[in-house]
PDB file of C-alpha atoms in Angstrom:
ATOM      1  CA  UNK A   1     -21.869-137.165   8.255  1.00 76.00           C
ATOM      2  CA  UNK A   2     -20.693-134.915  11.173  1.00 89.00           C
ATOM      3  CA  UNK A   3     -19.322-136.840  14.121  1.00 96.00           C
ATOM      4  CA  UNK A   4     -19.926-137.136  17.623  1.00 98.00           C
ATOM      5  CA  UNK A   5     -18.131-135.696  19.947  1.00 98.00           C
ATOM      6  CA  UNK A   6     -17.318-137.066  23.573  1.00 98.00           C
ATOM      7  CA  UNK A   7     -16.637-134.539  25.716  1.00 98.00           C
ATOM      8  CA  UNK A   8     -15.327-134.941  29.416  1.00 97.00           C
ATOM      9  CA  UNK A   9     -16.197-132.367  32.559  1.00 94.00           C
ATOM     10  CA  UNK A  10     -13.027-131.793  34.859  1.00 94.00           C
ATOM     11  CA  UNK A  11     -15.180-129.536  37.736  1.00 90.00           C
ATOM     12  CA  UNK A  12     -13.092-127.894  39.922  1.00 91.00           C
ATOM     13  CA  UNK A  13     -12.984-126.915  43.180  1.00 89.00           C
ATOM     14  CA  UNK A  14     -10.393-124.842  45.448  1.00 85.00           C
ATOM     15  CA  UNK A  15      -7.731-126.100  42.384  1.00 85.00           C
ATOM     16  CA  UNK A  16      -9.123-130.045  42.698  1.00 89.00           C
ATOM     17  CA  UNK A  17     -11.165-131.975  40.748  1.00 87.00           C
ATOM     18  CA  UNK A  18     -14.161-132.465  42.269  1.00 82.00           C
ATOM     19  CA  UNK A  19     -17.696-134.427  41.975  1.00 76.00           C
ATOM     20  CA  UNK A  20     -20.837-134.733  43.046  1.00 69.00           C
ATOM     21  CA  UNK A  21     -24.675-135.723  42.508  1.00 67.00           C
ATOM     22  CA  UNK A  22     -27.175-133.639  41.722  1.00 59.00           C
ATOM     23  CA  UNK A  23     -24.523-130.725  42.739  1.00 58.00           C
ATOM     24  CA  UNK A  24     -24.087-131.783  46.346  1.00 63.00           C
ATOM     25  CA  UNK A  25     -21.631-133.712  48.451  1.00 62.00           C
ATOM     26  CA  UNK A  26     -18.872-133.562  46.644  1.00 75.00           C
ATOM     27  CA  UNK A  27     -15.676-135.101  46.954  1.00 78.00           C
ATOM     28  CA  UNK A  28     -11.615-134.942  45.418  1.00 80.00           C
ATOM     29  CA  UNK A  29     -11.135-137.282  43.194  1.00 78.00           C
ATOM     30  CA  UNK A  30      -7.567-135.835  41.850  1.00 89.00           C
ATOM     31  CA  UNK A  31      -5.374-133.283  39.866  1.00 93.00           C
ATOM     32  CA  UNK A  32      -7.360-131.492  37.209  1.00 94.00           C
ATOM     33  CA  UNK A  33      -3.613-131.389  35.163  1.00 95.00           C
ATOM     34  CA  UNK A  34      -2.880-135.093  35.569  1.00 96.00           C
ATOM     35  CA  UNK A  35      -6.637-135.821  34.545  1.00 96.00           C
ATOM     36  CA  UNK A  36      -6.523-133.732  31.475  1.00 96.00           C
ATOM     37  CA  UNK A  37      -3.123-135.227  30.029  1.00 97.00           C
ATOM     38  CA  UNK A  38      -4.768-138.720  30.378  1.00 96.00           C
ATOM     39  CA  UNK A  39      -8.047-138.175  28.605  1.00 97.00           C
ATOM     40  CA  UNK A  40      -6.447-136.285  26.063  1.00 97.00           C
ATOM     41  CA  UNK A  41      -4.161-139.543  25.583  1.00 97.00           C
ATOM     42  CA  UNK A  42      -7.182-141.628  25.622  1.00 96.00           C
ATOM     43  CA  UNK A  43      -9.311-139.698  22.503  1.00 97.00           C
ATOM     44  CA  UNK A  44     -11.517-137.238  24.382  1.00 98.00           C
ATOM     45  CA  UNK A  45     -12.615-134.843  21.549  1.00 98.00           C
ATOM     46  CA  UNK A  46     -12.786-131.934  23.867  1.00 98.00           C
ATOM     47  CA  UNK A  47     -12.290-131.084  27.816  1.00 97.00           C
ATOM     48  CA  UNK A  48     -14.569-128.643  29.214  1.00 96.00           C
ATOM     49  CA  UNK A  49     -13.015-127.458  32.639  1.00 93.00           C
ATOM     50  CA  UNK A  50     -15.524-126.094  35.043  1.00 90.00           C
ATOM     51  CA  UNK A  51     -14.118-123.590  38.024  1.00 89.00           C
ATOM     52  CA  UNK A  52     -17.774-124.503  40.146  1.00 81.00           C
ATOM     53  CA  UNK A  53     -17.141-122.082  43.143  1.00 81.00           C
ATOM     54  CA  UNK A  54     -16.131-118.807  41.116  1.00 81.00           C
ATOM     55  CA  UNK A  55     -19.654-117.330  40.483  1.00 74.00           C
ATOM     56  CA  UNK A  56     -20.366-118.263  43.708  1.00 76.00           C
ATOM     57  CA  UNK A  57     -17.495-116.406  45.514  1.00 82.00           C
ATOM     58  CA  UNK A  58     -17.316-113.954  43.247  1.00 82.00           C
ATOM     59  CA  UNK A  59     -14.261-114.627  41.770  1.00 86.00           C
ATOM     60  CA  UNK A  60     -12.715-114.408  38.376  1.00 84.00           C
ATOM     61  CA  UNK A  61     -10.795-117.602  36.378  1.00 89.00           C
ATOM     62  CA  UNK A  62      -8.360-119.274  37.847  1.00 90.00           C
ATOM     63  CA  UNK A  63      -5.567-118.581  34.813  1.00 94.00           C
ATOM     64  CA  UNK A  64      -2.821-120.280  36.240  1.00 94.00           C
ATOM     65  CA  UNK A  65      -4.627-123.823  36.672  1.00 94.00           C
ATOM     66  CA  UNK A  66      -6.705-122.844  32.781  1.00 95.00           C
ATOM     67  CA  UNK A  67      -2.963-122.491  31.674  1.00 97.00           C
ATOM     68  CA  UNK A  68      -1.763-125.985  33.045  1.00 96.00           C
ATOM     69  CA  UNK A  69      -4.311-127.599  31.932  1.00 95.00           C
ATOM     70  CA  UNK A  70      -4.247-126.181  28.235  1.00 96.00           C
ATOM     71  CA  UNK A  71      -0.409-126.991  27.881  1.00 96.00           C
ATOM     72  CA  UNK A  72      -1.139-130.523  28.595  1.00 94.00           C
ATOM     73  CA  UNK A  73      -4.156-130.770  25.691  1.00 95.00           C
ATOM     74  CA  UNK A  74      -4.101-130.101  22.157  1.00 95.00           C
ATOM     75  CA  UNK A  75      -7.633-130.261  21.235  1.00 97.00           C
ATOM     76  CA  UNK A  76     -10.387-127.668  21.799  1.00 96.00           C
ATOM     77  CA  UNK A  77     -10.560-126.774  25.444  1.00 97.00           C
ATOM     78  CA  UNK A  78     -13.593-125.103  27.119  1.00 98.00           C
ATOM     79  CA  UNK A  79     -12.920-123.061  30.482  1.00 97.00           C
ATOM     80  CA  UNK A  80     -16.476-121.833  32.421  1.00 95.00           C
ATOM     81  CA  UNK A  81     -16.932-120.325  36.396  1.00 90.00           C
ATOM     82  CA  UNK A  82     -16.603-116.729  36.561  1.00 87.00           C
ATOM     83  CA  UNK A  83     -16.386-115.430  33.589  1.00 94.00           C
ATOM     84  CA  UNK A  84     -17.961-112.107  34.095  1.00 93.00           C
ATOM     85  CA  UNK A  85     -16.385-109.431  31.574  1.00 96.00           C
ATOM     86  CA  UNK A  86     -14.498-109.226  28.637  1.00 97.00           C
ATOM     87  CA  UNK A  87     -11.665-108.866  30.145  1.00 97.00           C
ATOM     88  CA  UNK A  88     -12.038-112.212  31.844  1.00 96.00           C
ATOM     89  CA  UNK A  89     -13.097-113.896  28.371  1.00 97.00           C
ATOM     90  CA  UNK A  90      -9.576-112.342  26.451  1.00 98.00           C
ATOM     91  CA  UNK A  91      -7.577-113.433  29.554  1.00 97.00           C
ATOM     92  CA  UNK A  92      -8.854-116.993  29.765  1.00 97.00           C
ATOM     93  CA  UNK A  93      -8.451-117.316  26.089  1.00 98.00           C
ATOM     94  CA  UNK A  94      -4.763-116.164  26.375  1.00 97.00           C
ATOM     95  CA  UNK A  95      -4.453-118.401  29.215  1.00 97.00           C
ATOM     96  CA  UNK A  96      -5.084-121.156  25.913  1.00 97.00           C
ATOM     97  CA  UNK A  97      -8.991-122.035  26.153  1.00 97.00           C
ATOM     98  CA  UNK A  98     -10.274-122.557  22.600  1.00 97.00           C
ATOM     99  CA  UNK A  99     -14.050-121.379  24.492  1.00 98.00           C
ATOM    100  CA  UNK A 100     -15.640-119.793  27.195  1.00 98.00           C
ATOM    101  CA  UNK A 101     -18.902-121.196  28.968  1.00 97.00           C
ATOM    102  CA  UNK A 102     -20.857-118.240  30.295  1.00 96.00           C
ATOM    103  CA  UNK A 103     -23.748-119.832  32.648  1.00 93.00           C
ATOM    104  CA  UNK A 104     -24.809-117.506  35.759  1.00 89.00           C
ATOM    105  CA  UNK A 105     -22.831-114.196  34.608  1.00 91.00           C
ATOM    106  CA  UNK A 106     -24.875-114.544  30.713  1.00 96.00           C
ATOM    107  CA  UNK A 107     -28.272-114.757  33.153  1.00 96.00           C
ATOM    108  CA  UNK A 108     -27.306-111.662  35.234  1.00 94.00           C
ATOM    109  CA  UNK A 109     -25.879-109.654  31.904  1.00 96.00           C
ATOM    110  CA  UNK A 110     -26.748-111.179  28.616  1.00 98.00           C
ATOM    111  CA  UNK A 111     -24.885-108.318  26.684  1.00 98.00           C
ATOM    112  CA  UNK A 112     -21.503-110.363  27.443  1.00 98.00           C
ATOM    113  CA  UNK A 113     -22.946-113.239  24.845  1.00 98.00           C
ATOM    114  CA  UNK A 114     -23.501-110.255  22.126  1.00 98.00           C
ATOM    115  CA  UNK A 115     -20.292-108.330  23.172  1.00 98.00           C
ATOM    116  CA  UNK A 116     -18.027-111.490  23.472  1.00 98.00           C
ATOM    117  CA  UNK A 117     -19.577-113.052  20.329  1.00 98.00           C
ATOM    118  CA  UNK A 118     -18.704-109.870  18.580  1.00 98.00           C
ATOM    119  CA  UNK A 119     -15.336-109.644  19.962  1.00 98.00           C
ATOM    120  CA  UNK A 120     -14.102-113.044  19.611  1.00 98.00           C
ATOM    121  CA  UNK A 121     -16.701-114.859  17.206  1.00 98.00           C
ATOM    122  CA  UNK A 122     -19.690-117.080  18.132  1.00 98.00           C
ATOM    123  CA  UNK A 123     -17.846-120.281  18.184  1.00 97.00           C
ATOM    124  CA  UNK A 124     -16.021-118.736  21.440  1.00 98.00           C
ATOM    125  CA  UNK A 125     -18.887-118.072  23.389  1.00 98.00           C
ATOM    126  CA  UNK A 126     -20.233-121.402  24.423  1.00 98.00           C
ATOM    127  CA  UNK A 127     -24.042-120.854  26.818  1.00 98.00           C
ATOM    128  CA  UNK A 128     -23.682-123.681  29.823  1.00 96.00           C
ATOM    129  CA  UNK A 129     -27.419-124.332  31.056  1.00 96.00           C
ATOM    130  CA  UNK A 130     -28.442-126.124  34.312  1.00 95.00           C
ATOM    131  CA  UNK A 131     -32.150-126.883  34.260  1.00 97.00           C
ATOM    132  CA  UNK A 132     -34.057-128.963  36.550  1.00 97.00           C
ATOM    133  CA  UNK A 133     -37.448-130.112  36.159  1.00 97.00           C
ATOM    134  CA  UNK A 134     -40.714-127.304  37.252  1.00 97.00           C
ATOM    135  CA  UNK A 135     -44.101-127.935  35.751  1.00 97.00           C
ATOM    136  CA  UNK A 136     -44.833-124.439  36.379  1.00 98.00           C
ATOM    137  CA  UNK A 137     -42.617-122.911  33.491  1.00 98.00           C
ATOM    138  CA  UNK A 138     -43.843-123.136  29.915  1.00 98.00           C
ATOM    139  CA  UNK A 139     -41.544-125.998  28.561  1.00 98.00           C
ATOM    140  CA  UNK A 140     -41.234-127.774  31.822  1.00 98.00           C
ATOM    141  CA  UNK A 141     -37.873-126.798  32.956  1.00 98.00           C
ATOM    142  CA  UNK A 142     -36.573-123.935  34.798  1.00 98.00           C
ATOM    143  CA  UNK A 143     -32.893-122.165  34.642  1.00 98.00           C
ATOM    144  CA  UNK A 144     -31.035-122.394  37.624  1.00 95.00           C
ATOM    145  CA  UNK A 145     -27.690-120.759  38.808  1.00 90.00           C
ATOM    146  CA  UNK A 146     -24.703-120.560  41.011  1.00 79.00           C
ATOM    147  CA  UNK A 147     -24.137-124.447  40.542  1.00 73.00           C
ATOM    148  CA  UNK A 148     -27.743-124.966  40.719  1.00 80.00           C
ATOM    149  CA  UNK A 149     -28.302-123.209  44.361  1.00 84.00           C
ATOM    150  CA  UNK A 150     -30.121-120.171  42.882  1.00 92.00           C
ATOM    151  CA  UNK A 151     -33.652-120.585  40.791  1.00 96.00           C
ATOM    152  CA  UNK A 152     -34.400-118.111  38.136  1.00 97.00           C
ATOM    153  CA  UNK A 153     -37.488-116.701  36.507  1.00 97.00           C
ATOM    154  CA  UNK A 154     -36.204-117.917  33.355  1.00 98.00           C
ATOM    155  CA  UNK A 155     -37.848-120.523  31.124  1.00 98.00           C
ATOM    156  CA  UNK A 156     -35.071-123.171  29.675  1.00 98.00           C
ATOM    157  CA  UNK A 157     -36.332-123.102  26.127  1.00 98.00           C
ATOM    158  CA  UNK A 158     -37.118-119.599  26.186  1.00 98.00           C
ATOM    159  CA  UNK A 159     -33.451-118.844  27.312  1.00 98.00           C
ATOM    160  CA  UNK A 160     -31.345-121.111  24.727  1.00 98.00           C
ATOM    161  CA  UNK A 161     -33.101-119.427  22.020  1.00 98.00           C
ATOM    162  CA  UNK A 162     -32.640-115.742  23.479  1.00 98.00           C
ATOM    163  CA  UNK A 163     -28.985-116.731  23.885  1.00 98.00           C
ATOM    164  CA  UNK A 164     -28.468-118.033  20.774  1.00 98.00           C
ATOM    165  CA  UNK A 165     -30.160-114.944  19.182  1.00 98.00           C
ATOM    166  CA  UNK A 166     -27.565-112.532  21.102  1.00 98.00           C
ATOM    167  CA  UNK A 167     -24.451-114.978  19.629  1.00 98.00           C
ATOM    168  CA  UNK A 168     -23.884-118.238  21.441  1.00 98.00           C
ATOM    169  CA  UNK A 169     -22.391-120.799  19.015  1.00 98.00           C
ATOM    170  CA  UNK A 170     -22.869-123.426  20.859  1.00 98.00           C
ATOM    171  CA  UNK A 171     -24.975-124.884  24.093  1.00 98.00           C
ATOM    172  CA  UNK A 172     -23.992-127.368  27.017  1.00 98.00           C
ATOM    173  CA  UNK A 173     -27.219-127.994  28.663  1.00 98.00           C
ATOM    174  CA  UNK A 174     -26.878-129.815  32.119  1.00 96.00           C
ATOM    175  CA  UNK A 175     -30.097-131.152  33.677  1.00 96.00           C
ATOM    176  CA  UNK A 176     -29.807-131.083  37.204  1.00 94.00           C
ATOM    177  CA  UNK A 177     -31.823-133.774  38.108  1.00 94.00           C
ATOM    178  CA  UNK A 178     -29.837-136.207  36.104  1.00 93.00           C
ATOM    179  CA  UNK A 179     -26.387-134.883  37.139  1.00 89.00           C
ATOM    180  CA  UNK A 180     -23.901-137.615  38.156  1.00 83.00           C
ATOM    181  CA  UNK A 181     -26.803-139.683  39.327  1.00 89.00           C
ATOM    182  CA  UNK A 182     -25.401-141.988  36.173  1.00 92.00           C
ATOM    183  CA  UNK A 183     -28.762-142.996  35.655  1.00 95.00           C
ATOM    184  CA  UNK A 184     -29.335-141.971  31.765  1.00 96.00           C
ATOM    185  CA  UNK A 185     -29.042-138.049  30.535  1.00 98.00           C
ATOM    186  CA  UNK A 186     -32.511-136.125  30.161  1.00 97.00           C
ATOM    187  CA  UNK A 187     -33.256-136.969  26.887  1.00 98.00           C
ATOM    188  CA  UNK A 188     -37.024-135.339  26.762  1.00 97.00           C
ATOM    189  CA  UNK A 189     -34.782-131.728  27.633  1.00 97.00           C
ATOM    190  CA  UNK A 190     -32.447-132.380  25.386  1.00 98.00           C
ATOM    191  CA  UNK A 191     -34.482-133.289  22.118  1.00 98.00           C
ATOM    192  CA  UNK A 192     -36.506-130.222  22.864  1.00 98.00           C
ATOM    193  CA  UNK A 193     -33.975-127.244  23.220  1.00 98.00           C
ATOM    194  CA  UNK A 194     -31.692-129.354  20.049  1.00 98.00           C
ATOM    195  CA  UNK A 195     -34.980-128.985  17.986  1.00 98.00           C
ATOM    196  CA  UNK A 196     -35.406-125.323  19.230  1.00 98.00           C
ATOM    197  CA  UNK A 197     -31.665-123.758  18.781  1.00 98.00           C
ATOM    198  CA  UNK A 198     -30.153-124.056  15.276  1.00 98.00           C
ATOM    199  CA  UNK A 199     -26.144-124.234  17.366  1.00 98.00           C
ATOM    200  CA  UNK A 200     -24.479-127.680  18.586  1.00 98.00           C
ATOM    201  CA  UNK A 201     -25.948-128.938  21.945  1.00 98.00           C
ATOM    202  CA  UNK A 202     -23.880-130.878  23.997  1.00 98.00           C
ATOM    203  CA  UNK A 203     -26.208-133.195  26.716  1.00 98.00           C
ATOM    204  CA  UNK A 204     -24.541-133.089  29.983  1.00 97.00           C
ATOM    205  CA  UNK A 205     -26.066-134.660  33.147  1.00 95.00           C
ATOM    206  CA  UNK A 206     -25.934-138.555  34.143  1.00 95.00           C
ATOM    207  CA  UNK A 207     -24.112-140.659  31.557  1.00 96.00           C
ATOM    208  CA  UNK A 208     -22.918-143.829  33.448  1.00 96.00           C
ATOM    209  CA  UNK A 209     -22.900-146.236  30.117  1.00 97.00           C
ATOM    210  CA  UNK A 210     -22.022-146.209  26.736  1.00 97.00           C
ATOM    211  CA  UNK A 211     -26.220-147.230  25.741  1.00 97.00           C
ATOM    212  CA  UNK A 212     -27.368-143.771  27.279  1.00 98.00           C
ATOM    213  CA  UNK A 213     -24.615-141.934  24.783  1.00 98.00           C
ATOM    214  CA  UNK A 214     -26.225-143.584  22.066  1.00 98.00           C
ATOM    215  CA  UNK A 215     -30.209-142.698  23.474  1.00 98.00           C
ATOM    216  CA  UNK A 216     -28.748-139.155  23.944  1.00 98.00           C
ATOM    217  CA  UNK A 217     -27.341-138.657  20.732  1.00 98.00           C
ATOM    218  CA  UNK A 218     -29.862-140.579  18.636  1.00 98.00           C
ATOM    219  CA  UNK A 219     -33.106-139.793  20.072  1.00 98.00           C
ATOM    220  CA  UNK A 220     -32.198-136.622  22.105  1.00 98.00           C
ATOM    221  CA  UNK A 221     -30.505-135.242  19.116  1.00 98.00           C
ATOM    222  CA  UNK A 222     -27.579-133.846  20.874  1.00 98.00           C
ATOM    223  CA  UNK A 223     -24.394-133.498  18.895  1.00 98.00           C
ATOM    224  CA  UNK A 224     -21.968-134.192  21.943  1.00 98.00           C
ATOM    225  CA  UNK A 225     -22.009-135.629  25.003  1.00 98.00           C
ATOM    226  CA  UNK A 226     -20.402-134.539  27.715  1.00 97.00           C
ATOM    227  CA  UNK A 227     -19.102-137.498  30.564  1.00 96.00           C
ATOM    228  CA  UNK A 228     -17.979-136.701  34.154  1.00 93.00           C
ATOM    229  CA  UNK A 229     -18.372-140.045  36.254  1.00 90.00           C
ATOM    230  CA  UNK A 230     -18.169-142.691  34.212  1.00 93.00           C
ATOM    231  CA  UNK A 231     -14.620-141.776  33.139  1.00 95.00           C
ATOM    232  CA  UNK A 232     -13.389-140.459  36.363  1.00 92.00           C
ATOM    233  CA  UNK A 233     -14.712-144.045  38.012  1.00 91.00           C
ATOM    234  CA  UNK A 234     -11.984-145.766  35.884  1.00 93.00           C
ATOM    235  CA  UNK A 235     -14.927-148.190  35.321  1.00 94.00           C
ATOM    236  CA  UNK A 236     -14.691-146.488  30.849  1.00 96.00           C
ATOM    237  CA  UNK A 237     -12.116-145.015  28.786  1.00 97.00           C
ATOM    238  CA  UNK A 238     -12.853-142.761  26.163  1.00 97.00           C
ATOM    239  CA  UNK A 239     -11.691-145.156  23.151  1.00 96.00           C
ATOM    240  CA  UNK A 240     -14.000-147.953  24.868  1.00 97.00           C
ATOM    241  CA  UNK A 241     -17.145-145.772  24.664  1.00 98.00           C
ATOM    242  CA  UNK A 242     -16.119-144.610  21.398  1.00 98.00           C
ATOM    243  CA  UNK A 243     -15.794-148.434  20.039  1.00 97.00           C
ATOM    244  CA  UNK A 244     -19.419-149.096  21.777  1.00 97.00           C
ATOM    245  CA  UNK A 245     -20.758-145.961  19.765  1.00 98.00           C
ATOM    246  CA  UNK A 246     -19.124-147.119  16.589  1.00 97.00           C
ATOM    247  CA  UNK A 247     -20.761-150.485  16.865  1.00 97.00           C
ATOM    248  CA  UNK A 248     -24.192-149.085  17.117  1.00 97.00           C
ATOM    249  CA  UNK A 249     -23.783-146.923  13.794  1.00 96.00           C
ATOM    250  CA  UNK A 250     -22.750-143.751  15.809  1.00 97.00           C
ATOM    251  CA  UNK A 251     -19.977-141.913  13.715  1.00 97.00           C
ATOM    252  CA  UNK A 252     -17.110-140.827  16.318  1.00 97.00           C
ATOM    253  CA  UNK A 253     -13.673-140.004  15.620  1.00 96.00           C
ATOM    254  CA  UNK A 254     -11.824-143.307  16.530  1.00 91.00           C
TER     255      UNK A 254
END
């Protein structure tokens, strides 16, 4: 049986790691370098480092941080915010990310998925989705961007399976209104685009205890979970949510 992965969320901010709720008020909570070394000494599967002001500024990667950060982890490493060309994919992957999370740039050009999938292979190209709640689209939820500041036309369902169509390998869907609220992830969103996308999807958005890993991954059918909070709280470590998980029958790499 395939195993879990955890997966932890370093967002970053002005060269800080940052966090917030529901993408607002956010505060410094320490060196994204530092923080990487000791979850990669803990057992984190994967680190997915988020650069949250790039799109926003306009702004490429960050390379010298992406660079820091990759010599201090040897296990695949995940680098989103501004990625805009293919240029910026080949340079963040020589900077030593194993992936690249396209988010606002796929939205505004979805060729990059098909060129960068073509380029550097689909498990490279990672889709990062923030979706919040809207009755008025067809499967409920609607695609935001810009760190969830800017609302889209676009239908979440409808856009993980045009993404993974153009060559996506993989998809980190973030629901908005569950985002470091710590409350539980959005497992309704997540069962529905895991069931619609035939690629890995990785539930990101409120985790605060090991029980909502196991909700997420069981009955939302997600194949990772990504943590923010509940790690950088001090109040888990990775191997103790990992021993939870393996009590309740959840294969994880211990």
């Amino acid at each position: 049986m395939l195993k879990k992965r955890i997966i932890i969320c370093l967002d970053v901010k002005d060269g800080r790691t940052t966090k917030g709720v529901k993408f607002k008020n956010n505060i410094d909570i320490g060196d994204p370098v530092e923080m990487a070394a000791e979850y990669y000494r803990q057992g984190v599967d994967e680190l997915v480092f988020y650069d949250i002001m790039a799109s926003a500024c306009g702004r490429g990667p960050i390379l010298d941080l992406i660079s820091r950060v990759a010599s201090q982890v040897f296990i695949p490493f995940c680098v989103g915010g501004g990625i805009g060309s293919i240029e910026d994919i080949r340079s963040t992957i020589l900077a030593g990310a194993e992936k690249v999370s396209l988010n606002s740039q796929a939205v505004k050009n979805p060729e990059l998925i098909r060129e960068g999938a073509r380029i550097f292979g689909n498990q490279c190209i990672v889709l990062a989705m923030d979706a919040a709640r809207d009755s008025a689209m067809p499967s409920g939820y609607r695609v935001y961007l810009n760190g969830g500041r800017v609302a889209t036309d676009l239908d979440a369902r409808e856009w993980a399976e045009k993404a993974v169509e153009l060559g996506a390998g993989e998809i980190v869907l973030n629901s908005i209104d569950a985002d470091g609220t710590r409350n539980g992830y959005e497992v309704n969103l997540t069962k529905m685009i895991s069931e619609a996308v035939s690629v890995p999807v990785i539930a990101s958005g409120g985790g605060g205890k090991p029980g909502h890993l196991t909700e997420v991954l069981t009955k939302g059918k997600a194949d990772a979970a990504l943590i923010a909070s509940m790690v950088h709280s001090g109040d888990y470590t990775v191997r103790g949510i990992k021993e939870e998980l393996d009590k309740e029958g959840i294969p994880v790499r211990l």
